[in-house]
Structure formats: C-alpha cells, structure tokens
Short mmCIF file of C-alpha atoms in Angstrom, two decimals:
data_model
loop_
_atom_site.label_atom_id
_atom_site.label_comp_id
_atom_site.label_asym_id
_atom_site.label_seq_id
_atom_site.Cartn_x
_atom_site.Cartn_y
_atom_site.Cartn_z
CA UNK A 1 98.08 180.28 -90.02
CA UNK A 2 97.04 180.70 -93.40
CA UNK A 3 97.97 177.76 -96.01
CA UNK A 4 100.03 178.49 -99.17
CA UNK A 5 97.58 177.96 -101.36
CA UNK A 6 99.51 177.47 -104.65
CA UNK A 7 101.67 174.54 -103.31
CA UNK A 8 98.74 172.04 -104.15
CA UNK A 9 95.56 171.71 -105.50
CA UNK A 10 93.23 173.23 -103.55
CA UNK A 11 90.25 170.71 -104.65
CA UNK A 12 92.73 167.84 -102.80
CA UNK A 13 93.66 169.93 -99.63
CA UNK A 14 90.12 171.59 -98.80
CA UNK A 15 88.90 168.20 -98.03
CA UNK A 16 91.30 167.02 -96.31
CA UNK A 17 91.54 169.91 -94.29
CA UNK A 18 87.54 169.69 -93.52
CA UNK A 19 87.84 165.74 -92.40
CA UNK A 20 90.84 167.13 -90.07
CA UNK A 21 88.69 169.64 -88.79
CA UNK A 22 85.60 168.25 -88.13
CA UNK A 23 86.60 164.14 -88.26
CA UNK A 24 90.33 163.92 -86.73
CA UNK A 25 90.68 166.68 -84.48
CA UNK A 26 87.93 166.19 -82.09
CA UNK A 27 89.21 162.60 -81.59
CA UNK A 28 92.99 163.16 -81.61
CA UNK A 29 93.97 163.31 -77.93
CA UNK A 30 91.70 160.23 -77.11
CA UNK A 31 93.75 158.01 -79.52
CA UNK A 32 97.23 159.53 -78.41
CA UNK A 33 95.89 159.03 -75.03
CA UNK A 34 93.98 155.14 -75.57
CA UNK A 35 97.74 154.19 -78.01
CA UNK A 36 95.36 152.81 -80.10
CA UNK A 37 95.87 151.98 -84.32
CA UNK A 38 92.90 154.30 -85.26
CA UNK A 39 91.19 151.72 -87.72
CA UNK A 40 87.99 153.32 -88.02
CA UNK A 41 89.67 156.75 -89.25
CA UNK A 42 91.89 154.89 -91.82
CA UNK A 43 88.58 152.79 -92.88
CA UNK A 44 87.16 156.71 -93.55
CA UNK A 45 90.70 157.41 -95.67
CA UNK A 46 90.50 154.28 -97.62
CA UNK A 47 86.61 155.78 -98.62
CA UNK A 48 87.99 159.28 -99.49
CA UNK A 49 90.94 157.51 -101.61
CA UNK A 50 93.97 159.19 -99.82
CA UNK A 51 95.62 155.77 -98.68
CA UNK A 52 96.21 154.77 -102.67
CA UNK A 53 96.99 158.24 -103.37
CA UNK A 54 99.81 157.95 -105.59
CA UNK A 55 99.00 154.50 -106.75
CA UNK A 56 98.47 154.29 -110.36
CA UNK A 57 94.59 154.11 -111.37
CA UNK A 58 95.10 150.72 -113.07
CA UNK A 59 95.45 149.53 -109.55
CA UNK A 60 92.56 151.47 -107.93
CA UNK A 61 94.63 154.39 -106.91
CA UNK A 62 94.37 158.03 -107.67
CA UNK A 63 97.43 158.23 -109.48
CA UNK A 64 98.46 161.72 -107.45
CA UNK A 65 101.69 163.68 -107.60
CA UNK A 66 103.68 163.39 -104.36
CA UNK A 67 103.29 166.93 -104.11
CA UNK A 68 99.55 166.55 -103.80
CA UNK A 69 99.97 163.83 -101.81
CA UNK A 70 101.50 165.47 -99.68
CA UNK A 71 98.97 168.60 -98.96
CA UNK A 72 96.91 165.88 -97.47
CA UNK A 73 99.45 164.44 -95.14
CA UNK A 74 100.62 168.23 -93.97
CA UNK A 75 96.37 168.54 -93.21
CA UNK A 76 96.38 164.99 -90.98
CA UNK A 77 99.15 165.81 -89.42
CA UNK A 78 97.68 169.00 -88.10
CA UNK A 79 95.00 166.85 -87.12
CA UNK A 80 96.44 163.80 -85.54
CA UNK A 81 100.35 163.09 -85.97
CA UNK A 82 98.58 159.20 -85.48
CA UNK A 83 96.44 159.03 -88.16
CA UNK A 84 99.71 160.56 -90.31
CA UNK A 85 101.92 158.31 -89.12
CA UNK A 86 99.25 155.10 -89.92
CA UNK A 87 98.79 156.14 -93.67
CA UNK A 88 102.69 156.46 -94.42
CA UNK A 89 103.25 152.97 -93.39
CA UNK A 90 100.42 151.96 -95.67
CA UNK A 91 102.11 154.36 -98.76
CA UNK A 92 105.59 153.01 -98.30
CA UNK A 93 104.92 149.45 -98.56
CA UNK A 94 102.15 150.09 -101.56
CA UNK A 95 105.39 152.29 -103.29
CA UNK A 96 108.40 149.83 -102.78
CA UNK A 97 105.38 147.26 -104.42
CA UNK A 98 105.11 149.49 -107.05
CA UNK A 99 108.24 150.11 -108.55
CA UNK A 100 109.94 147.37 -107.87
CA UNK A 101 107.20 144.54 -107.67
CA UNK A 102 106.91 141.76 -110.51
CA UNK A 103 103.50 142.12 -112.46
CA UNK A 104 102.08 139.52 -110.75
CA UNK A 105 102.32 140.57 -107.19
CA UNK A 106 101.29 143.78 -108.08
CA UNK A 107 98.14 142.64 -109.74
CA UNK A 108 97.40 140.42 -106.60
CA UNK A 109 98.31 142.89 -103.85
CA UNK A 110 98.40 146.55 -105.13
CA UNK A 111 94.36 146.62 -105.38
CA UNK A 112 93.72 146.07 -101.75
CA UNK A 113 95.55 148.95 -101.12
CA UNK A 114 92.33 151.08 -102.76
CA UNK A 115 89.93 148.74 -100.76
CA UNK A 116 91.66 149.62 -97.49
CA UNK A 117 94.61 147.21 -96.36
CA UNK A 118 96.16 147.77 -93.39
CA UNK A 119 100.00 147.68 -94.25
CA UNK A 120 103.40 147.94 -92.55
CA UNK A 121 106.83 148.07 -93.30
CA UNK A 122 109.18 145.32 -91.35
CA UNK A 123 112.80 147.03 -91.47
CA UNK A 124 114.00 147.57 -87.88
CA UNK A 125 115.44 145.03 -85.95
CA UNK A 126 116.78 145.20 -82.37
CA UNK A 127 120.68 145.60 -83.44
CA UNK A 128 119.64 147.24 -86.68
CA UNK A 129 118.24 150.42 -87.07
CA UNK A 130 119.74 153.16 -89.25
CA UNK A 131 122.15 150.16 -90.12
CA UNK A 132 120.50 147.65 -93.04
CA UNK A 133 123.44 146.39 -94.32
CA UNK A 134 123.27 143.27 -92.59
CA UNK A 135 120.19 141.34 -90.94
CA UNK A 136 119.55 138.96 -88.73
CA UNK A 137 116.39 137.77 -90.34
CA UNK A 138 117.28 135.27 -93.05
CA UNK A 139 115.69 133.96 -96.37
CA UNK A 140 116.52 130.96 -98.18
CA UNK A 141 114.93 129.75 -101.10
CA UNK A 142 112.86 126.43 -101.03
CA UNK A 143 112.13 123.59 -103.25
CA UNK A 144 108.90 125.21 -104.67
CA UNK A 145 110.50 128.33 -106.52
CA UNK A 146 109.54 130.39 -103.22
CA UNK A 147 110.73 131.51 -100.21
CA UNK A 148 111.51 130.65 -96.26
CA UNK A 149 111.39 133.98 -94.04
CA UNK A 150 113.07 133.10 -90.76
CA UNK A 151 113.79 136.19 -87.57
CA UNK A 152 111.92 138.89 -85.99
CA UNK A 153 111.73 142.27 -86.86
CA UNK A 154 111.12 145.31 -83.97
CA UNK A 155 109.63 148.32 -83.62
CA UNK A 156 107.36 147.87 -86.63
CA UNK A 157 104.82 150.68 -86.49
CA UNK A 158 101.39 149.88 -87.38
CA UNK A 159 102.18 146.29 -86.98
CA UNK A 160 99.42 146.00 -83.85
CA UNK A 161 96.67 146.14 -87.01
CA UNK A 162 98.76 145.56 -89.82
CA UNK A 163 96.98 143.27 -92.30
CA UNK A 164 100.18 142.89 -94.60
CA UNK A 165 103.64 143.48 -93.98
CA UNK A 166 106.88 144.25 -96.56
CA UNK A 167 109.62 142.82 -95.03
CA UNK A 168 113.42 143.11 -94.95
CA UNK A 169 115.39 140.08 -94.91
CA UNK A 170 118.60 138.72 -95.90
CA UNK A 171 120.14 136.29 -98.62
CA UNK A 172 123.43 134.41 -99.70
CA UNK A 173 123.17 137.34 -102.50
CA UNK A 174 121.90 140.00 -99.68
CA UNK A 175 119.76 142.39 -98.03
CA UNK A 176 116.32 141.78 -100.02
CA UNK A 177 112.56 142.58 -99.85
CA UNK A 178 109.51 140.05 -99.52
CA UNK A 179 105.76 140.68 -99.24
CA UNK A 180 104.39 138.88 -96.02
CA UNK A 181 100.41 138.39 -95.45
CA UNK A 182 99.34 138.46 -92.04
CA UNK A 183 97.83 135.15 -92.30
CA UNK A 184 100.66 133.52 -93.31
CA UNK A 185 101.54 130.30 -91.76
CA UNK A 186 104.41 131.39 -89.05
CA UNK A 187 103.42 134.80 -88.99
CA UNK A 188 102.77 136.19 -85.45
CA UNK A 189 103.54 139.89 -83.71
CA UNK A 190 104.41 140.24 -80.10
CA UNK A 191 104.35 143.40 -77.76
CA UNK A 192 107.41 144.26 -75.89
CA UNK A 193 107.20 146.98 -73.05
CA UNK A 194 110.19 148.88 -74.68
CA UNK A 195 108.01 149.64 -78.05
CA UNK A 196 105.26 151.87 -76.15
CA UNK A 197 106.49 155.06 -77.23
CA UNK A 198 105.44 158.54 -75.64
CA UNK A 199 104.45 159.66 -79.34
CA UNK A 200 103.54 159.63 -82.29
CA UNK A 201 100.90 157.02 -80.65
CA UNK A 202 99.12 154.91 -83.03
CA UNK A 203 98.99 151.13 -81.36
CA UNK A 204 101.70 150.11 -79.46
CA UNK A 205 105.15 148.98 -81.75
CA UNK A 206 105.36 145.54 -82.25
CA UNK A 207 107.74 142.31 -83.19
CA UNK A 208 107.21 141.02 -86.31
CA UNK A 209 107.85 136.87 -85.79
CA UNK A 210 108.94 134.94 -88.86
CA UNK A 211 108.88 130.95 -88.31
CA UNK A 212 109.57 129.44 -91.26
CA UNK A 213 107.16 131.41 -93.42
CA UNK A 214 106.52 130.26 -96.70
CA UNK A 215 105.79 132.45 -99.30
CA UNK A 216 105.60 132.23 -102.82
CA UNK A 217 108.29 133.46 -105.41
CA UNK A 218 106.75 136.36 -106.59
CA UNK A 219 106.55 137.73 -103.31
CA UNK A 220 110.17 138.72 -103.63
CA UNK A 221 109.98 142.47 -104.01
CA UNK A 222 112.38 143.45 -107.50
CA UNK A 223 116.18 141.94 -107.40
CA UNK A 224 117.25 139.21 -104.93
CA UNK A 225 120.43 141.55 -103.36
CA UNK A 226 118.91 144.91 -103.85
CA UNK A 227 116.71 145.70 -100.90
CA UNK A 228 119.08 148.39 -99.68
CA UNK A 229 119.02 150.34 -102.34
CA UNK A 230 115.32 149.99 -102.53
CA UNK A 231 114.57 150.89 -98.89
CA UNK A 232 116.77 154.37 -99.35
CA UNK A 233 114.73 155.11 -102.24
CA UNK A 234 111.35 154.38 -100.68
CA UNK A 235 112.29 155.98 -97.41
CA UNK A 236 112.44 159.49 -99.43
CA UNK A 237 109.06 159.07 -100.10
CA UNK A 238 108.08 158.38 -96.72
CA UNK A 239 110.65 161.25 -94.85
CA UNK A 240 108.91 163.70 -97.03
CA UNK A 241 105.32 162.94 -96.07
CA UNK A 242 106.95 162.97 -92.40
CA UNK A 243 107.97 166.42 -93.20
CA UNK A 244 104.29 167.22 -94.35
CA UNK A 245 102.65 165.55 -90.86
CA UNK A 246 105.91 167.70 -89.03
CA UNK A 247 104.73 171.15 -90.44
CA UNK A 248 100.84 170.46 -89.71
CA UNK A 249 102.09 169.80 -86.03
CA UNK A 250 103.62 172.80 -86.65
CA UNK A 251 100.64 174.62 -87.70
CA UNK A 252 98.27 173.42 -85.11
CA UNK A 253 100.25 174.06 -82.09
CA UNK A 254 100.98 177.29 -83.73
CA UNK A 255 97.24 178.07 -84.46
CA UNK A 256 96.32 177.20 -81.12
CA UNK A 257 98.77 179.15 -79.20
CA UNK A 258 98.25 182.32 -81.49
CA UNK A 259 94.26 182.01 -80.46
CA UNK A 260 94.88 181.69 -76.57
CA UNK A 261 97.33 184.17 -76.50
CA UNK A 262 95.28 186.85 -78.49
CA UNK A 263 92.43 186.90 -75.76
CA UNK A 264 93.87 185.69 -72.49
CA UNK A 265 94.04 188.57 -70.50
CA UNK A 266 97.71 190.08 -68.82
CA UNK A 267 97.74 192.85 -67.10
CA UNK A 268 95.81 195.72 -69.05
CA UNK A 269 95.81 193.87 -71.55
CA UNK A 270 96.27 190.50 -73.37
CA UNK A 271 99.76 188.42 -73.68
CA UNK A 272 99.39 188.85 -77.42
CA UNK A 273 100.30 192.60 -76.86
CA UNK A 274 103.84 191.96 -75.19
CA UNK A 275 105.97 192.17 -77.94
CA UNK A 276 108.15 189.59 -76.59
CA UNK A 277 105.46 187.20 -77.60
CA UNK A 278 104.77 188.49 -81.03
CA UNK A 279 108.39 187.86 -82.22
CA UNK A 280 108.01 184.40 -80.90
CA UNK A 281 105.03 183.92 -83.57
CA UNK A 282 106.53 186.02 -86.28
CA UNK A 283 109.67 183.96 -86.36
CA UNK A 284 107.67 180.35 -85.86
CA UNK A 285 105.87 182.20 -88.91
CA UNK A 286 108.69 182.34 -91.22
CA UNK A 287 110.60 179.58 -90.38
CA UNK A 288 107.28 177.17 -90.99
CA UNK A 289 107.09 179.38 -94.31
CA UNK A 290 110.73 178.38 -95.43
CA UNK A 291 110.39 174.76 -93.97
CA UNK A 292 107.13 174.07 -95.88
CA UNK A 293 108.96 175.65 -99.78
CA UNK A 294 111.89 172.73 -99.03
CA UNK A 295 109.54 170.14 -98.25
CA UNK A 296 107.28 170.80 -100.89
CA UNK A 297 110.43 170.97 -103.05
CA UNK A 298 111.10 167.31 -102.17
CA UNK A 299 107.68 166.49 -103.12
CA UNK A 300 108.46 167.81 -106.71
CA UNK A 301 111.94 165.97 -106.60
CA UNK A 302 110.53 162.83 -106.29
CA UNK A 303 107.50 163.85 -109.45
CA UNK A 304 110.18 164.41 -111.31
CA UNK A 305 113.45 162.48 -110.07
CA UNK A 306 115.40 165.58 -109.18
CA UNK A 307 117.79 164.97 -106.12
CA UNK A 308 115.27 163.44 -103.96
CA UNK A 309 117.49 161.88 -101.45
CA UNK A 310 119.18 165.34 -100.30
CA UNK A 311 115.85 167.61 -100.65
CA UNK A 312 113.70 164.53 -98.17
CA UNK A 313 116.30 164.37 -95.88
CA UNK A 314 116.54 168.24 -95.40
CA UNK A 315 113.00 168.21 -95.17
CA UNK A 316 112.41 166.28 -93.00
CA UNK A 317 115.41 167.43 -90.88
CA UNK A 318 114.05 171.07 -91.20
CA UNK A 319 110.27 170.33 -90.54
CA UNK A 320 110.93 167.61 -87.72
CA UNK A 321 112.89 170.07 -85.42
CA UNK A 322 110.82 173.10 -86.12
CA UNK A 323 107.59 171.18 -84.80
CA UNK A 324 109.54 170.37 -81.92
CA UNK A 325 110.82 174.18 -81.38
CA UNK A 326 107.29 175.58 -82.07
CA UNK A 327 105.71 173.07 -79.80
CA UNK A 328 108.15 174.19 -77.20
CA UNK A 329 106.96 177.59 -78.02
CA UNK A 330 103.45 177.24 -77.62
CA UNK A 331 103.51 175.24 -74.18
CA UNK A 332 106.14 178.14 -72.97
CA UNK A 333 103.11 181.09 -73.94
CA UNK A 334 100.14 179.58 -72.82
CA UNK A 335 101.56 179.08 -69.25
CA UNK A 336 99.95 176.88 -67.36
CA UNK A 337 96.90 176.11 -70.40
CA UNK A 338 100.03 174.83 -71.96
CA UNK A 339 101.22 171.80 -69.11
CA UNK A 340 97.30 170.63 -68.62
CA UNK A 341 96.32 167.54 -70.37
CA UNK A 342 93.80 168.65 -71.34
CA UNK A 343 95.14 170.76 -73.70
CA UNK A 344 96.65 168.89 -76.60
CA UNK A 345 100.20 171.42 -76.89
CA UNK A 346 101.62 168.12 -74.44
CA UNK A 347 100.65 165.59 -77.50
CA UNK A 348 102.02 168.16 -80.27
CA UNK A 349 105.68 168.55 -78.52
CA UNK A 350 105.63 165.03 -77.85
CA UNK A 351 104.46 163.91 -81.42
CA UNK A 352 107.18 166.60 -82.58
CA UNK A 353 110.40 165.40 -80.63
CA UNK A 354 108.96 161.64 -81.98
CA UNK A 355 109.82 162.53 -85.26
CA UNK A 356 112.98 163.85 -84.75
CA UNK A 357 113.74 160.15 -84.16
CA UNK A 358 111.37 158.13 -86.06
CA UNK A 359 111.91 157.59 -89.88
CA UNK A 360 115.43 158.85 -89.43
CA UNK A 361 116.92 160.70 -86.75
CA UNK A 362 118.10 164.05 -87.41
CA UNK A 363 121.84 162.91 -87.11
CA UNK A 364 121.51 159.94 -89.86
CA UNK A 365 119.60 163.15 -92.15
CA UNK A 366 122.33 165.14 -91.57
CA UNK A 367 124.59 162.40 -92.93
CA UNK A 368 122.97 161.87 -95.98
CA UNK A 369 122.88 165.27 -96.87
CA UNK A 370 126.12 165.53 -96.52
CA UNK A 371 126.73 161.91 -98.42
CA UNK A 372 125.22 163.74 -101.28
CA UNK A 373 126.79 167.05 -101.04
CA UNK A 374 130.76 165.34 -101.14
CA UNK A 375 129.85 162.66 -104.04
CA UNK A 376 128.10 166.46 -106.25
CA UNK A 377 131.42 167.82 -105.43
CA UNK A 378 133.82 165.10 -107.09
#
C-alpha cells in the first residue's frame, strides 16, 4: 500500500525502503527461521548511518528528528521485524546516554555508536518486568569513586551479540542506570531455554550475569536514584519506533496478501472479486491509515516534548494489535499459501502478536494512558 509521503522526508525513507527491498527482505525468513542476531545487516545500517540516527552530529550521529527516524524503522520493519527490533535496542541505550549521561561518558561511548556498536538494554529481570521499582540486581559504590554491579538481568534482547549493555540496577538511594562493556571483568550472558521466543527472532534472549563488576564512576547514567524515571522516558522513544516496525508488518503482510489475492484464481474469477474480501483490505486500509497519523504524532511529541508518554503508548498499543489483526487477515485469505512456511504471513503474525508483548504489553499501555488521562483531569 502506498506510503504517506508527507509524514517524512522522502530523501530518508526512499533508501531505506530500497535496502528493505532488495537487502532485508530476501533474507528475512532465513534469520527468523536460523534465531540468529543479524550482525552483518546491522554492520550495513551502521554504514548507511541509521543506527546513530538521532544522535547529535558532535557524536557522529545524524542528528535526525524522531519523526524521521522513524520512517526508517516503519521501512525495516516491513522488511524484517528482526533487524527492527536489533536497531531499537542499539537507539535506546545510545538515548538514555544522551540525555542523561555525564560529558565524559558520552565523549567515550556515544561515538561508537556511529562506528557500529552492538548495544542492549539490561532492564528485565525474572520477577521484574513491567515492575522496576525494585531490583534484585544491586550496586554499591567502591573505594575508587566507582561502582560494583552485582545480579542478573533476563530476557535482554540483543544481548546474544551485544557489545555494550545499559543496565538497571539498584542503590541505598534507588533504582539507577550504569553503562556496562561487554568485556568487563564479571561480565558474562547465559542462554536459558525459556528466552527462545517464537518472534520477533533476532538471537536467542539472554541473562545478563553481573559478578562483581567494576566500573568506573562516570559510568553511572545521570542521578544516583533516578533510573525509573529515566527508563519511562526512554521507553517512549523506543514504543514509538515499535509502533513504526508494527505498521511495516502491517504493510507487508498487507501488500502481500492484496497481490495473491488479486490473481489467484476462484471460481470465474479471482478471490479479489468477492467482495467479502475487499472489505477485509479496505478496512486493514484505513485502520493502518489512522494507526500510522498517531504514531507519527508520537514521533513529533517527543521533537518537541508534547505529551509523549500518552501519544507512544497509544501508538504502540494501536499499531501492535493491528499488525496482529492484519496478519490474521492475510493468513485467513490466502488459504492454504497462507499456513506454508514458506510463505512468510506465519513470521508476520508471529512477529505481530510478539509485540503485543514485548516493550510493553498492551495491558501496561493501556494503563499509562489512562495514568495520564486521570492526572490531565485534576
């Protein structure tokens, strides 16, 4: 289906829509199927500058709008939910860096986001998901002015390949954030059967292991206490480009329905003349039309601080559960096309119903819109 053309800059989105085309697409269902971190395609990223998209330029970046930013992710998704999925870990660790980073860690660290780092963001543990409030891993200052990071974090994605790692851990003062390097002393990740998911496939989830790693003190992330707070604010940033990687999973199972259905033949004719099946693409039509103006609106919240928190959470609310309806949708018209694996509709409806849980389950949205919509009304 066409793209609304005046959402983004078209110099930004015809590219990336090109190296989904003719890069991602055509390897897509090998690494859903292989649940493989797809190095070599984030190596290609790094090249075309779309992992340090928003980064200032001091820092190597691009210095993008989200909104821009976010025209990319909407054309990976539609190429590979994976490859999506792999570059927001990498943009929400380089962000919480960014604003809330001391000078000196960003001056160390920020750069190798342009050159290519492989990054992940440690939040999840096994008793805490949606729930930060309290951890179980622990920090405690040492006698050097830095740090001791002690638990293990689960279900990091991107962790398999992850090359650096922002990490949330716990004080005497509070829930705070550090910057971990791989090859820190102590540092080690572990697979666990439970974190092979059945989408959104980009390496198998891992544990993140902290034994008594040392880091230095500038590799606490803004105020010791005040990781919550950061973490809610970085996690609009990454529910939106969800949303954007939702509607192009949207758009391809769409696209690829609408072109079976238009010349398999049914009875005299084909099953695009039943007009059953037209109203099931003219409303999948519309509502990716009115899902893609709020999440493009949440792009523009966060460029220019509007109400960011409600307008990411309703996007990615809206565009998570229409992927999964219209990747229902297209399995149900193709028939029996639609089951094989070798058709990729079974990796768009499982990507979909993925993000209706990853990055914030529909339910916890829901409650933060509604958070926002009681404390407007006092």
């Amino acid at each position: 289906m066409s793209f609304w053309r005046y959402l983004v800059d078209e110099k930004i989105a015809a590219p990336a829509r090109q190296f989904s085309d003719d890069v991602v697409k055509p390897v897509a269902d090998e690494i859903d199927h292989q649940d493989v971190y797809p190095v070599y395609l984030v190596e290609q990223t790094a090249k075309l500058g779309w992992n340090a998209m928003t980064l200032p330029t001091r820092y190597g970046g691009q210095g993008e709008s989200m909104e821009n930013a976010l025209g990319v992710f909407e054309e990976l998704g539609a190429g590979s939910a994976s490859l999506g999925v792999s570059l927001i870990t990498i943009l929400q660790s380089s962000k919480i860096i960014e604003l809330y980073g001391r000078d000196s860690l960003k001056e160390r660290v920020l750069p190798r986001y342009a050159h290519g780092l492989r990054a992940s963001y440690a939040l999840t543990e096994r008793g805490h998901g949606s729930d930060i409030r309290t951890l179980d891993t622990k920090a405690r200052g040492n006698e050097r002015d830095g740090w001791v990071l002690t638990g293990e974090k689960a279900f990091i994605t991107s962790g398999s390949r992850a090359e650096f790692f922002v990490v949330l851990a716990e004080t005497p003062v509070g829930v705070s954030t550090f910057a971990v390097d791989r090859d820190a002393p102590g540092v080690s990740t572990r697979q666990t059967r439970e974190a092979q998911t059945f989408g959104l496939r980009n390496g198998p989830h891992v544990n993140l292991v902290l034994d008594d790693v040392e880091i230095p003190g500038d590799a606490l992330i803004g105020v010791e206490g005040n990781g919550l707070r950061q973490a809610l604010v970085t996690l609009s940033n990454s529910r939106t480009l969800a949303a954007g990687i939702s509607l192009g999973i949207a758009r391809a199972a769409f696209d690829d329905a609408f072109a079976y259905v238009r010349t398999r033949p049914a009875f005299d004719g084909n099953v695009i003349d039943f007009q059953g099946i037209q109203w099931y693409f003219a409303q999948a039509a519309a509502e990716i039309d009115a899902a893609r103006l709020v999440t493009y609106q949440a792009a523009r919240d966060l460029d220019s601080g509007g109400d960011y928190q409600r307008s990411s959470s309703a996007a990615k609310l809206l565009a998570a559960e229409l992927a999964t309806k219209v990747a229902s949708m297209a399995v149900q018209v193709c028939g029996a096309t639609g089951t094989q694996e070798t058709s990729p509709f079974g990796r768009y409806f499982r990507d979909a119903k993925a993000y209706e849980v990853a990055g914030g389950s529909s339910e916890v949205l829901k409650n933060t819109i509604a958070k926002t919509l009681i404390k407007s009304a006092r």
